[in-house]
Coordinates of C-alpha atoms and ligand atoms in Angstrom, one line a residue:
M29 CA 13.6 -20.5 -19.3
W30 CA 10.9 -22.8 -18.9
D31 CA 12.7 -24.5 -22.3
L32 CA 16.0 -25.1 -20.9
C33 CA 14.4 -26.7 -17.7
K34 CA 12.6 -28.7 -20.0
E35 CA 15.5 -29.7 -22.2
K36 CA 17.6 -31.1 -19.2
K37 CA 17.6 -35.1 -18.8
Y38 CA 18.2 -36.6 -15.6
D39 CA 19.3 -40.0 -14.8
Y40 CA 16.7 -41.8 -13.0
Y41 CA 18.6 -44.8 -12.1
K42 CA 20.9 -42.4 -10.2
L43 CA 18.5 -39.9 -8.4
P44 CA 18.0 -40.8 -4.8
K45 CA 13.9 -41.8 -3.7
T46 CA 11.6 -40.1 -1.6
S47 CA 9.3 -40.2 0.9
V48 CA 6.4 -37.5 -0.1
I49 CA 5.0 -36.1 3.8
I50 CA 1.7 -34.2 3.6
A51 CA 0.5 -33.0 7.2
F52 CA -3.0 -31.5 7.1
Y53 CA -5.4 -30.5 10.2
N54 CA -9.5 -30.6 8.9
E55 CA -8.0 -29.7 5.5
A56 CA -10.7 -30.0 2.6
W57 CA -11.8 -33.3 0.6
S58 CA -10.8 -31.9 -2.6
T59 CA -7.6 -29.7 -2.2
L60 CA -6.4 -33.0 -0.2
L61 CA -6.6 -35.7 -2.7
R62 CA -5.7 -33.3 -5.2
T63 CA -1.9 -32.9 -3.8
V64 CA -1.9 -36.1 -3.3
H65 CA -3.4 -37.4 -6.9
S66 CA -0.7 -34.7 -8.9
V67 CA 1.7 -36.1 -6.7
L68 CA 1.1 -39.8 -7.7
E69 CA 0.8 -38.2 -11.3
T70 CA 3.8 -36.3 -12.2
S71 CA 6.7 -38.2 -9.9
P72 CA 7.9 -41.1 -11.9
D73 CA 7.6 -44.0 -10.2
I74 CA 11.0 -45.0 -9.8
L75 CA 11.4 -42.0 -7.9
L76 CA 8.8 -42.2 -5.4
E77 CA 9.2 -44.0 -2.4
E78 CA 5.9 -43.5 -0.9
V79 CA 3.0 -41.0 0.0
I80 CA 2.7 -40.2 3.9
L81 CA -0.1 -38.7 4.7
V82 CA -0.3 -37.4 8.6
D83 CA -3.9 -36.7 10.3
D84 CA -3.1 -34.1 12.7
Y85 CA -5.9 -34.9 14.7
S86 CA -8.3 -33.4 12.2
D87 CA -12.4 -33.9 13.7
K88 CA -13.9 -33.6 10.1
E89 CA -16.1 -36.3 9.1
H90 CA -14.9 -36.8 5.7
L91 CA -11.4 -37.3 6.8
K92 CA -12.4 -39.9 9.0
E93 CA -13.3 -43.8 7.4
T94 CA -14.3 -42.0 4.5
L95 CA -10.5 -40.9 3.8
E96 CA -9.4 -44.1 5.0
N97 CA -11.1 -46.3 2.1
Y98 CA -10.1 -44.0 -0.4
V99 CA -6.5 -44.2 0.3
A100 CA -6.5 -47.8 0.9
A101 CA -7.1 -48.4 -2.8
L102 CA -4.3 -46.2 -3.7
R103 CA -0.7 -47.6 -4.2
K104 CA 2.2 -46.0 -2.0
V105 CA 0.0 -43.8 -0.2
R106 CA -0.4 -44.2 3.5
L107 CA -2.5 -42.6 6.0
I108 CA -0.9 -42.5 9.5
R109 CA -3.2 -40.7 13.1
A110 CA -1.4 -38.6 15.2
N111 CA -3.6 -39.4 18.7
K112 CA -3.8 -35.8 19.6
R113 CA -3.3 -32.3 18.4
E114 CA 0.6 -32.2 17.8
G115 CA 0.6 -28.8 15.3
L116 CA 2.3 -29.3 12.0
V117 CA 6.2 -29.3 13.5
R118 CA 5.9 -32.9 15.0
A119 CA 3.2 -34.0 12.6
R120 CA 5.6 -33.8 10.2
L121 CA 8.6 -35.5 12.2
L122 CA 6.1 -38.3 12.8
G123 CA 5.7 -38.8 8.9
A124 CA 9.2 -38.5 8.7
S125 CA 9.7 -40.8 11.3
L126 CA 8.5 -43.6 9.6
A127 CA 9.9 -42.2 5.6
K128 CA 11.6 -44.9 4.0
G129 CA 13.1 -42.8 0.9
D130 CA 16.5 -41.4 1.1
V131 CA 14.7 -37.9 0.9
L132 CA 12.2 -36.3 2.6
T133 CA 10.2 -34.2 0.7
F134 CA 7.5 -32.2 2.6
L135 CA 4.2 -30.5 1.0
D136 CA 1.5 -28.7 2.4
C137 CA -2.2 -30.6 2.3
H138 CA -3.5 -27.9 -0.5
C139 CA -0.7 -28.1 -3.4
E140 CA -1.0 -29.7 -6.7
C141 CA 3.1 -30.7 -8.3
H142 CA 3.5 -29.6 -11.9
E143 CA 5.1 -32.3 -14.0
G144 CA 8.8 -32.4 -13.7
W145 CA 8.7 -30.8 -10.0
L146 CA 10.5 -33.8 -8.2
E147 CA 13.1 -34.8 -10.6
P148 CA 15.1 -31.5 -9.8
L149 CA 15.2 -30.9 -6.3
L150 CA 16.7 -35.2 -6.1
E151 CA 19.1 -34.1 -8.5
R152 CA 20.5 -31.4 -6.8
I153 CA 20.3 -33.2 -3.2
G154 CA 22.2 -36.2 -5.0
E155 CA 24.9 -33.8 -5.8
E156 CA 24.7 -32.0 -2.6
E157 CA 23.9 -33.7 0.5
S158 CA 24.2 -30.7 2.8
A159 CA 21.2 -28.4 0.1
V160 CA 17.5 -27.8 1.3
V161 CA 15.7 -27.4 -2.1
C162 CA 12.5 -25.9 -2.2
P163 CA 10.4 -25.8 -5.6
V164 CA 9.1 -22.3 -6.7
I165 CA 5.4 -22.3 -5.2
D166 CA 3.2 -21.1 -7.3
V167 CA -0.1 -19.3 -7.2
I168 CA -3.7 -21.5 -6.8
D169 CA -6.6 -18.6 -6.9
W170 CA -8.5 -19.0 -3.8
N171 CA -11.7 -18.8 -5.3
T172 CA -11.4 -20.6 -9.0
F173 CA -9.0 -23.0 -7.6
E174 CA -7.4 -22.4 -10.8
Y175 CA -3.7 -22.6 -11.3
L176 CA -2.0 -19.5 -12.2
G177 CA 1.6 -19.9 -12.2
N178 CA 4.3 -17.4 -11.6
A179 CA 4.6 -14.8 -14.1
G180 CA 8.8 -14.1 -14.4
E181 CA 11.4 -14.8 -11.9
P182 CA 11.0 -16.3 -9.1
Q183 CA 11.4 -14.8 -5.7
I184 CA 13.6 -15.6 -3.0
G185 CA 12.7 -15.5 0.7
G186 CA 13.9 -13.3 3.4
F187 CA 12.5 -11.9 6.5
D188 CA 11.8 -8.4 8.5
W189 CA 12.7 -7.5 12.0
R190 CA 8.8 -8.3 13.2
L191 CA 9.9 -12.0 12.1
V192 CA 7.8 -12.4 9.1
F193 CA 8.3 -13.9 6.4
T194 CA 8.8 -11.8 2.9
W195 CA 9.5 -12.6 -0.4
H196 CA 12.3 -10.5 -2.5
L197 CA 13.7 -10.3 -5.9
I198 CA 16.8 -12.1 -7.2
P199 CA 20.0 -10.0 -6.2
E200 CA 22.6 -8.8 -8.2
R201 CA 25.3 -10.7 -6.6
E202 CA 23.5 -14.1 -6.8
Q203 CA 22.5 -13.6 -10.3
K204 CA 26.2 -13.3 -11.1
R205 CA 27.0 -16.0 -9.2
R206 CA 24.7 -18.3 -11.1
R207 CA 26.2 -19.2 -14.1
S208 CA 22.8 -20.6 -15.9
K209 CA 19.2 -20.0 -15.5
T210 CA 18.7 -23.2 -14.5
D211 CA 21.3 -23.0 -11.9
V212 CA 19.3 -23.0 -7.7
I213 CA 19.0 -19.7 -6.4
R214 CA 20.1 -19.5 -3.0
S215 CA 17.7 -18.0 -0.7
P216 CA 18.6 -16.3 3.0
T217 CA 14.6 -17.9 3.8
M218 CA 12.0 -20.1 3.0
A219 CA 8.1 -19.6 3.0
G220 CA 8.3 -23.5 4.9
G221 CA 5.9 -25.4 3.5
L222 CA 7.3 -27.1 0.1
F223 CA 10.8 -28.3 0.5
A224 CA 12.8 -31.6 -0.1
V225 CA 15.7 -32.3 2.0
S226 CA 18.2 -35.3 2.9
K227 CA 17.1 -37.4 5.8
N228 CA 20.4 -38.0 7.0
Y229 CA 21.1 -34.2 7.1
F230 CA 17.6 -33.4 8.6
D231 CA 18.3 -35.9 11.3
Y232 CA 22.2 -34.0 11.6
L233 CA 20.8 -30.5 11.5
G234 CA 18.5 -31.1 14.5
S235 CA 14.9 -31.8 12.6
Y236 CA 12.8 -29.4 13.6
D237 CA 12.0 -27.6 17.0
T238 CA 9.5 -30.0 18.7
G239 CA 8.7 -27.1 21.4
M240 CA 7.1 -25.2 18.6
E241 CA 3.0 -25.7 18.7
V242 CA 0.3 -25.0 15.6
W243 CA 2.0 -23.0 13.0
G244 CA 4.4 -20.8 12.5
G245 CA 8.1 -19.6 13.2
E246 CA 9.5 -22.6 12.8
N247 CA 10.0 -21.7 8.6
L248 CA 12.6 -19.2 10.1
E249 CA 14.2 -21.2 12.9
F250 CA 14.9 -23.8 10.0
S251 CA 16.1 -21.6 7.3
F252 CA 18.1 -19.9 10.2
R253 CA 20.2 -23.3 11.4
I254 CA 20.4 -24.3 7.4
W255 CA 22.9 -21.5 6.8
Q256 CA 24.3 -20.9 10.7
C257 CA 25.1 -24.8 10.8
G258 CA 26.7 -25.1 7.3
G259 CA 23.9 -26.1 4.8
S260 CA 22.7 -24.5 1.9
L261 CA 18.9 -22.9 1.2
E262 CA 17.6 -23.0 -2.3
I263 CA 15.1 -22.4 -4.6
H264 CA 14.9 -24.6 -7.5
P265 CA 13.5 -22.6 -10.2
C266 CA 12.7 -25.7 -12.7
S267 CA 10.4 -27.3 -10.0
H268 CA 7.1 -25.7 -9.3
V269 CA 4.3 -26.6 -6.8
G270 CA 0.9 -24.9 -6.5
H271 CA 0.0 -23.7 -3.4
V272 CA -3.6 -22.6 -2.5
F273 CA -3.0 -19.0 -0.1
P274 CA -6.2 -18.9 1.9
K275 CA -7.5 -16.1 3.4
Q276 CA -7.9 -17.7 6.7
A277 CA -7.3 -20.6 8.1
P278 CA -9.3 -22.9 9.6
Y279 CA -7.6 -23.3 13.2
S280 CA -6.0 -20.4 15.4
R281 CA -2.1 -19.2 14.7
A282 CA -2.0 -17.3 18.4
K283 CA 1.3 -20.1 18.6
A284 CA 3.2 -18.5 16.2
L285 CA 4.5 -15.8 18.5
A286 CA 6.0 -18.0 20.7
N287 CA 7.5 -20.2 18.6
S288 CA 9.1 -17.1 17.0
V289 CA 10.4 -15.9 20.4
R290 CA 12.1 -19.8 20.3
A291 CA 13.4 -18.8 17.0
A292 CA 15.0 -15.4 17.9
E293 CA 16.6 -16.9 21.3
V294 CA 18.0 -19.9 19.7
W295 CA 19.2 -18.3 16.5
M296 CA 19.9 -14.7 16.4
D297 CA 22.4 -13.3 19.5
E298 CA 21.7 -10.1 20.4
Y299 CA 20.3 -9.2 17.1
K300 CA 16.8 -10.7 19.2
E301 CA 16.3 -7.6 20.7
L302 CA 15.5 -6.1 17.6
Y303 CA 12.7 -8.1 16.8
Y304 CA 11.8 -7.7 20.8
H305 CA 12.0 -3.7 20.1
R306 CA 9.7 -4.1 17.7
N307 CA 7.5 -6.7 19.4
P308 CA 7.4 -5.3 23.1
H309 CA 4.9 -7.7 24.2
A310 CA 7.4 -11.2 22.4
R311 CA 9.0 -10.1 25.6
L312 CA 6.6 -11.3 27.9
E313 CA 5.6 -14.3 25.9
P314 CA 6.0 -17.8 27.5
Y315 CA 7.9 -19.9 25.2
G316 CA 9.3 -22.6 27.0
D317 CA 12.4 -24.8 27.3
V318 CA 15.0 -23.8 24.7
T319 CA 18.0 -25.7 26.5
E320 CA 18.1 -28.2 24.4
R321 CA 17.9 -26.5 20.9
R322 CA 21.2 -23.8 22.0
V323 CA 22.8 -27.3 22.9
L324 CA 22.6 -28.3 19.6
R325 CA 23.9 -25.6 18.0
E326 CA 27.4 -25.1 20.2
K327 CA 27.4 -29.2 19.5
L328 CA 27.5 -29.0 15.2
K329 CA 29.5 -25.3 15.6
C330 CA 27.5 -23.2 14.2
K331 CA 27.5 -19.8 12.8
D332 CA 26.7 -16.8 14.5
F333 CA 23.6 -14.5 13.3
K334 CA 25.7 -11.8 12.7
W335 CA 27.8 -14.1 10.3
F336 CA 24.1 -14.7 8.5
L337 CA 23.2 -11.0 8.1
E338 CA 26.7 -10.5 6.8
N339 CA 27.1 -13.1 4.2
I340 CA 23.6 -14.6 3.4
Y341 CA 21.1 -11.8 3.5
P342 CA 23.7 -8.6 3.1
E343 CA 20.3 -6.9 1.8
L344 CA 18.4 -6.8 5.1
H345 CA 19.3 -3.2 6.5
V346 CA 19.6 -3.9 10.1
P347 CA 18.2 -1.2 12.0
E348 CA 20.7 0.5 14.8
D349 CA 18.3 1.0 17.3
R350 CA 20.1 3.7 19.3
L351 CA 19.2 3.9 23.3
G352 CA 16.9 6.7 23.6
F353 CA 16.6 6.9 19.3
F354 CA 13.6 4.1 19.3
G355 CA 10.3 3.1 20.1
M356 CA 7.0 5.1 19.8
L357 CA 7.5 8.8 19.0
K358 CA 5.4 10.7 21.8
N359 CA 4.6 14.0 21.6
R360 CA 4.3 16.5 24.6
G361 CA 1.7 18.8 23.9
M362 CA -0.3 16.5 22.7
A363 CA -1.3 13.6 25.5
N364 CA -0.3 10.5 24.9
H365 CA -0.3 11.1 20.8
C366 CA 2.4 8.8 19.0
F367 CA 3.6 8.8 15.4
D368 CA 1.6 6.3 13.9
Y369 CA 1.8 5.0 10.0
N370 CA -0.7 2.5 8.7
P371 CA -0.4 1.4 5.3
P372 CA -3.4 -0.4 3.4
N373 CA -1.7 -3.7 2.9
D374 CA 2.5 -4.9 3.3
H375 CA 2.2 -4.0 -0.5
E376 CA 1.8 -0.8 -0.4
V377 CA 3.4 0.6 2.2
M378 CA 5.1 3.8 0.6
G379 CA 3.6 7.0 0.2
H380 CA 1.1 7.1 2.6
R381 CA 0.5 10.5 5.8
I382 CA 2.0 9.6 8.8
I383 CA -0.5 10.5 11.4
L384 CA -1.0 10.5 15.3
Y385 CA -3.2 8.2 17.7
P386 CA -3.2 7.0 20.8
C387 CA -0.2 5.5 21.9
H388 CA -0.2 2.0 22.3
G389 CA 2.5 0.6 23.0
M390 CA 2.6 -2.6 20.9
G391 CA 5.0 -1.6 18.8
Q392 CA 3.9 -2.2 15.3
N393 CA 2.8 0.5 13.1
Q394 CA 4.3 2.7 16.2
F395 CA 7.4 1.5 16.1
F396 CA 9.8 4.2 14.6
E397 CA 13.4 4.7 14.6
Y398 CA 15.4 7.8 15.0
T399 CA 19.3 6.8 12.9
S400 CA 22.5 8.3 13.2
H401 CA 22.2 10.0 9.5
N402 CA 19.1 11.4 10.6
E403 CA 16.2 9.7 9.3
I404 CA 13.1 8.9 10.9
R405 CA 12.6 5.2 10.2
Y406 CA 9.7 2.9 10.2
N407 CA 11.5 0.0 10.1
T408 CA 9.1 -2.8 11.6
R409 CA 8.9 -4.4 7.6
Q410 CA 10.3 -5.0 4.5
P411 CA 11.7 -2.3 2.2
E412 CA 11.8 0.0 4.8
A413 CA 10.0 3.2 5.0
C414 CA 11.3 6.9 6.1
A415 CA 9.6 10.2 6.3
A416 CA 9.9 12.6 4.8
V417 CA 7.7 16.0 3.4
E418 CA 6.6 16.4 -0.5
L419 CA 7.7 19.7 -1.8
G420 CA 5.0 22.3 -1.3
T421 CA 3.2 20.2 1.4
D422 CA 3.3 21.2 5.1
Y423 CA 2.7 16.6 5.9
L424 CA 4.6 14.2 6.5
T425 CA 4.4 10.8 4.4
M426 CA 6.9 7.9 3.9
H427 CA 9.0 6.9 0.6
L428 CA 11.5 4.2 0.6
C429 CA 14.5 4.7 2.6
Q430 CA 18.0 4.9 0.6
D431 CA 20.6 2.6 2.3
N432 CA 23.4 4.3 0.3
I433 CA 24.2 7.0 3.2
Q434 CA 25.5 9.4 1.0
N435 CA 22.4 9.7 -1.2
I436 CA 19.6 10.3 1.6
P437 CA 17.8 12.9 0.1
E438 CA 17.2 16.4 1.7
N439 CA 13.6 16.2 2.5
Q440 CA 14.2 12.6 4.4
K441 CA 16.5 14.6 6.8
F442 CA 15.2 15.4 9.9
V443 CA 17.7 16.6 13.1
F444 CA 16.5 15.4 16.9
T445 CA 17.7 18.2 18.4
K446 CA 18.8 17.4 22.4
D447 CA 15.6 19.5 23.6
G448 CA 13.3 17.5 21.4
S449 CA 12.3 19.7 18.2
L450 CA 12.3 17.4 15.5
F451 CA 13.9 20.3 12.6
H452 CA 13.7 19.5 9.3
V453 CA 16.1 20.4 7.2
H454 CA 14.7 20.9 3.7
T455 CA 12.1 23.2 4.3
Q456 CA 13.8 24.4 8.2
Q457 CA 10.6 24.0 9.6
C458 CA 9.8 22.5 12.7
V459 CA 7.4 19.1 13.1
Q460 CA 4.3 20.2 15.4
A461 CA 1.8 17.9 16.6
E462 CA -2.1 19.4 15.5
P463 CA -5.1 18.6 16.4
D464 CA -7.8 17.2 13.2
S465 CA -5.5 18.2 10.4
Y466 CA -5.7 15.3 8.6
N467 CA -9.8 13.9 7.9
G468 CA -10.2 15.3 11.5
S469 CA -7.5 13.2 13.3
P470 CA -4.2 14.6 14.3
A471 CA -1.3 14.1 12.6
P472 CA 2.3 16.0 12.8
L473 CA 2.7 19.1 10.6
L474 CA 5.7 21.7 9.6
R475 CA 5.3 24.6 10.6
P476 CA 8.0 27.6 11.7
C477 CA 10.1 26.5 14.8
A478 CA 8.4 28.1 18.1
N479 CA 9.6 26.7 21.7
S480 CA 5.8 25.4 22.2
E481 CA 5.4 21.8 24.0
H482 CA 3.5 20.9 20.8
Q483 CA 6.8 20.8 18.8
K484 CA 8.7 19.0 21.3
W485 CA 9.1 15.0 20.8
F486 CA 10.9 12.2 22.6
F487 CA 11.6 8.1 22.4
K488 CA 9.9 5.6 24.4
E489 CA 10.3 1.5 24.5
R490 CA 7.3 0.5 26.0
S491 CA 4.6 2.1 27.7
Ligands
LIG12 C1 3.2 -21.1 4.9 C2 4.0 -22.3 4.7 C3 3.5 -23.5 5.8 C4 4.0 -23.1 7.3 C5 3.6 -22.1 8.2 C6 4.6 -21.2 9.3 C7 4.0 -22.8 2.3 C8 3.2 -22.7 1.2 N1 3.2 -22.5 3.9 O1 2.2 -20.9 5.7 O2 3.9 -24.8 5.2 O3 5.6 -23.4 7.2 O4 4.2 -20.8 6.5 O5 4.1 -21.8 10.1 O6 5.1 -22.5 2.2 N2 -1.0 -28.2 9.8 C9 -1.1 -29.4 10.7 N3 -1.5 -28.9 12.3 C10 -1.7 -27.9 12.8 C11 -1.7 -26.5 11.6 C12 -1.1 -26.7 10.3 O7 -0.9 -30.5 10.3 O8 -1.8 -27.8 13.9 C13 -1.0 -28.3 8.5 C14 -1.6 -28.1 7.1 O9 -2.7 -28.3 7.2 C15 -0.8 -27.8 6.1 C16 0.5 -27.6 7.2 O10 0.2 -27.7 8.2 O11 -0.9 -28.7 5.1 C17 1.1 -26.1 6.5 O12 0.1 -24.6 7.6 P1 -0.8 -24.1 6.2 O13 -1.6 -24.3 4.8 O14 -2.0 -23.0 7.3 O15 0.2 -23.2 6.6 P2 0.2 -22.0 5.5 O16 0.6 -22.0 3.9 O17 -0.7 -20.7 5.6
LIG13 MN1 -0.5 -24.3 3.1

């Protein structure tokens, strides 16, 4: 595919020009300058209006005079400074407010642009002003800083009901829509850091929600807004930019919660409840005033979230969350013990055992939903997991859920009766809470049905 990309010819004089905007906070010297130099070296001169570095009130010594002097010697690069900590949203906007290019291209401050990265982005915006276009994000190794690239087809962005950004394979329907391997790929959401947008269209769409602080949430907010308000969000397979995914950020990310709540409150309509069910503490988070953003939504006559889910992200399973059938799954016999599932990480969600753990009321690993198709779903994350019983065992593990209800395997079906028993249809047994049954921890196990409080369960939304 890379060969096909290299064959593409561009009419440089017809492409829009761009300002590249890089906000940074306490970034290391080498990664910051690697970003700047890679932009200068890989961008055709005629397409690059300027590079605007926005210092978000860093306090590291090397980012003061040393940086100023260094940048002064570089063509086209300007350094501007926030006079208080703004957070990435307002820092980027500060850069945008000074930009002279037709297109704004945002980058994180620890990137490396790959040869040919810019032309596809600008060409696409030149032909469709309402397209917001992202490069493919390649991986730069966090230990060696080696450019690792990205094997195989690019992935697109999604989210789970905790409002965490997720990556997905390109769905069938999108593969069919594209006519060539070098066509843009529509993506429900963006990772957030790297994208190009027409300056006019960005202003029209309401740029960013300036009530968002520090980090997080702005990427989903912007993604929802682009789609719901008539634009499109795309990934260009011929544009590649490397990014260092650090193990830990040089700042606290606690504001991400309030930012996500703002996004949910403005764009998600009644679907925000699905988010709150899975993060009960989000409901209590102060998120400021979103009136202006709601007015913007009205003014632009944006579509609702239901439309977004059905048309742009049909792959996302929408939980039913029927009253009384979601939240903590508590046992009656064993005081204050709840179903708990703690997979080692987001890449290995399936196959592990469900245990019982003291109920914490925080949603997350103790959030389960009982569906009208008799599944016990662990659906805070993507892909969703369903409780099942491996043949010949008496414990519960998590398997991939079946989205076609005709195909739900028998061993993923539990009948939750009015008296609170969880009856496993396939083995004709009941789920019982037992102490010390898994590595010394209590766990739910299959046992012959009996009239015991340890076989009685109920859902509770909050503690
Ligand atoms: C991802 C995005 C990031 C942003 C974030 C959600 C990519 C590659 N990265 O996290 O751009 O959308 O998700 O919010 O898609 N910064 C400031 N001021 C601050 C905090 C951060 O200027 O108070 C800068 C920071 O120096 C960097 C950029 O904002 O240039 C993004 O921050 P990050 O790199 O820590 O975020 P990342 O890549 O983990
Ligand atoms: Mn980053």
